[in-house]
Amino acid sequence: MARIKTIGILTSGGDAPGMNAAIRAVTRAGIFNGFTIKAIYRGFDGLISGHVKPFTTENVSGIIGQGGTILKTARSKAFMTEEGRQKAYDNLIKEGIDALIVIGGNGSLTGAMTFAKEYDFCCIGLPGTIDNDLYGTDNTIGYDTTLNTIMECVDRIRDTAQSHERIFFIEVMGRDAGFLAQNSAIASGAEAAIIPEDSTDVDQLSRFMERGIRKSKKSCIVIVSESPKCGAMYYSERVKNEFPNFDVRVTILGHLQRGGRPSARDRIIASRMGVGAVEALIQGQRNIMVGVRNNEVVYVPLSEAIRSDKPFDMKLIKVLDELSI
Ligand code: F6P
């Protein structure tokens, strides 16, 4: 295998706080270890159109505390086509890039894996997504900041919920995973969370209402995982119809959850993962995602990282249930 000299780096999919810290870490660790770094703008779309720029340490000065991604990002449809991937490969060869570091979520790392197999190209993934749904890493870059953002929002909504003695359904992101919903509910002292992982036959809303939460509390907050059919609006309509005595409101937090300055924890894992990615290339690793598990940097095959069954600790449901009486 030829020695890697030039590393390409891009961010892809939904932006996540801490992506900039990861870009900085890859750039600085790469240069420290003698690699040339080339930044690719607008994710895989930028790779296809050839939007590539050499990076020096100065290009990443002062970005560790910034949310979003300085490289911009995209959900590339073109990269899903063979033609698009061929153009991407041609541009990598033209730019002399021998290895590609992709910072993104499930869809982005799936794209990286397909490409790596198709062109026998060295790809390394960094888990950059607020959803925390990548297998093999305890936390993804952006998850902790978003959890804190949701917690602050819920603390504020609690003031008005208590004042008016209302039920609030607060919808949070997470795509198909309930990590954000369940843990933000625990962190903010919410009365319940409705999450996709809790798929028992018992209807989650009925179970919550039947617990008689309103007997001891005058207001309550239910965090709901986003879902095309059963989001916060769905549950609020049901309460209006099935329990008309309650005064109900809905807040959909939306994209404000994705912005903001990354937490210390996200900056640190992003920095460790970025350094770990360069170290992986030095070791000759290919087609892996860098994770942090039990506080150790680990390398997980991309095919495993994108598994859809990241373990969800069901004991968290009991924690919330017992603490919300
Ligand atoms: O994957 C990150 C995420 O924020 C999900 O939680 C959410 O479902 C989705 O992206 C929203 O995507 P977009 O910004 O494209 O609307």
PDB file of N, CA, C and O and ligand atoms in Angstrom, residues 14-15 75 129-131 133 173-175 180 226 255 258, ligand 1:
ATOM      1  N   GLY A  14     -26.212  16.689   8.437  1.00  0.00           N
ATOM      2  CA  GLY A  14     -26.574  17.780   9.349  1.00  0.00           C
ATOM      3  C   GLY A  14     -25.349  18.267  10.101  1.00  0.00           C
ATOM      4  O   GLY A  14     -24.559  17.469  10.593  1.00  0.00           O
ATOM      5  N   ASP A  15     -25.181  19.603  10.190  1.00  0.00           N
ATOM      6  CA  ASP A  15     -24.041  20.120  10.961  1.00  0.00           C
ATOM      7  C   ASP A  15     -24.233  19.761  12.440  1.00  0.00           C
ATOM      8  O   ASP A  15     -25.349  19.501  12.885  1.00  0.00           O
ATOM      9  N   ARG A  75     -26.415  17.442   2.135  1.00  0.00           N
ATOM     10  CA  ARG A  75     -26.874  16.055   2.024  1.00  0.00           C
ATOM     11  C   ARG A  75     -26.852  15.765   0.519  1.00  0.00           C
ATOM     12  O   ARG A  75     -27.783  16.139  -0.191  1.00  0.00           O
ATOM     13  N   THR A 129     -22.700  14.062  14.607  1.00  0.00           N
ATOM     14  CA  THR A 129     -24.156  14.169  14.520  1.00  0.00           C
ATOM     15  C   THR A 129     -24.734  14.398  15.901  1.00  0.00           C
ATOM     16  O   THR A 129     -24.251  13.801  16.875  1.00  0.00           O
ATOM     17  N   ILE A 130     -25.759  15.237  15.970  1.00  0.00           N
ATOM     18  CA  ILE A 130     -26.394  15.479  17.280  1.00  0.00           C
ATOM     19  C   ILE A 130     -27.193  14.266  17.739  1.00  0.00           C
ATOM     20  O   ILE A 130     -27.546  14.152  18.898  1.00  0.00           O
ATOM     21  N   ASP A 131     -27.500  13.329  16.821  1.00  0.00           N
ATOM     22  CA  ASP A 131     -28.436  12.234  17.135  1.00  0.00           C
ATOM     23  C   ASP A 131     -27.844  11.146  18.034  1.00  0.00           C
ATOM     24  O   ASP A 131     -28.584  10.354  18.620  1.00  0.00           O
ATOM     25  N   ASP A 133     -26.499   8.425  17.169  1.00  0.00           N
ATOM     26  CA  ASP A 133     -26.998   7.114  16.737  1.00  0.00           C
ATOM     27  C   ASP A 133     -25.947   6.269  16.021  1.00  0.00           C
ATOM     28  O   ASP A 133     -26.295   5.321  15.316  1.00  0.00           O
ATOM     29  N   MET A 173     -35.155  16.727  18.258  1.00  0.00           N
ATOM     30  CA  MET A 173     -34.628  15.963  17.119  1.00  0.00           C
ATOM     31  C   MET A 173     -34.057  14.622  17.590  1.00  0.00           C
ATOM     32  O   MET A 173     -34.153  14.277  18.761  1.00  0.00           O
ATOM     33  N   GLY A 174     -33.437  13.900  16.676  1.00  0.00           N
ATOM     34  CA  GLY A 174     -32.861  12.597  17.005  1.00  0.00           C
ATOM     35  C   GLY A 174     -33.040  11.607  15.869  1.00  0.00           C
ATOM     36  O   GLY A 174     -32.607  10.474  15.957  1.00  0.00           O
ATOM     37  N   ARG A 175     -33.743  12.041  14.840  1.00  0.00           N
ATOM     38  CA  ARG A 175     -34.095  11.172  13.709  1.00  0.00           C
ATOM     39  C   ARG A 175     -34.800   9.927  14.220  1.00  0.00           C
ATOM     40  O   ARG A 175     -35.875  10.057  14.794  1.00  0.00           O
ATOM     41  N   LEU A 180     -31.506  11.775  22.560  1.00  0.00           N
ATOM     42  CA  LEU A 180     -31.692  13.178  22.936  1.00  0.00           C
ATOM     43  C   LEU A 180     -32.939  13.342  23.793  1.00  0.00           C
ATOM     44  O   LEU A 180     -32.926  14.043  24.811  1.00  0.00           O
ATOM     45  N   GLU A 226     -38.846  13.352  17.696  1.00  0.00           N
ATOM     46  CA  GLU A 226     -39.459  13.685  16.411  1.00  0.00           C
ATOM     47  C   GLU A 226     -39.890  12.407  15.684  1.00  0.00           C
ATOM     48  O   GLU A 226     -39.254  11.358  15.808  1.00  0.00           O
ATOM     49  N   HIS A 255     -34.449  23.483  14.558  1.00  0.00           N
ATOM     50  CA  HIS A 255     -33.021  23.623  14.275  1.00  0.00           C
ATOM     51  C   HIS A 255     -32.248  24.436  15.304  1.00  0.00           C
ATOM     52  O   HIS A 255     -31.014  24.450  15.250  1.00  0.00           O
ATOM     53  N   ARG A 258     -29.462  22.552  16.878  1.00  0.00           N
ATOM     54  CA  ARG A 258     -28.215  22.175  16.206  1.00  0.00           C
ATOM     55  C   ARG A 258     -27.147  23.261  16.273  1.00  0.00           C
ATOM     56  O   ARG A 258     -25.987  23.000  15.982  1.00  0.00           O
TER      57      ARG A 258
HETATM   58  O1  F6P B   1     -29.252  14.083  11.714  1.00  0.00           O
HETATM   59  C1  F6P B   1     -29.304  15.330  12.332  1.00  0.00           C
HETATM   60  C2  F6P B   1     -30.688  15.914  12.240  1.00  0.00           C
HETATM   61  O2  F6P B   1     -30.672  17.155  12.931  1.00  0.00           O
HETATM   62  C3  F6P B   1     -31.813  15.025  12.743  1.00  0.00           C
HETATM   63  O3  F6P B   1     -31.938  15.044  14.144  1.00  0.00           O
HETATM   64  C4  F6P B   1     -32.981  15.629  12.024  1.00  0.00           C
HETATM   65  O4  F6P B   1     -33.998  14.664  11.841  1.00  0.00           O
HETATM   66  C5  F6P B   1     -32.411  16.042  10.692  1.00  0.00           C
HETATM   67  O5  F6P B   1     -31.018  16.172  10.901  1.00  0.00           O
HETATM   68  C6  F6P B   1     -32.951  17.330  10.130  1.00  0.00           C
HETATM   69  O6  F6P B   1     -32.359  17.512   8.885  1.00  0.00           O
HETATM   70  P1  F6P B   1     -32.428  18.850   8.030  1.00  0.00           P
HETATM   71  O7  F6P B   1     -31.565  19.878   8.698  1.00  0.00           O
HETATM   72  O8  F6P B   1     -31.917  18.453   6.713  1.00  0.00           O
HETATM   73  O9  F6P B   1     -33.859  19.279   8.036  1.00  0.00           O
END
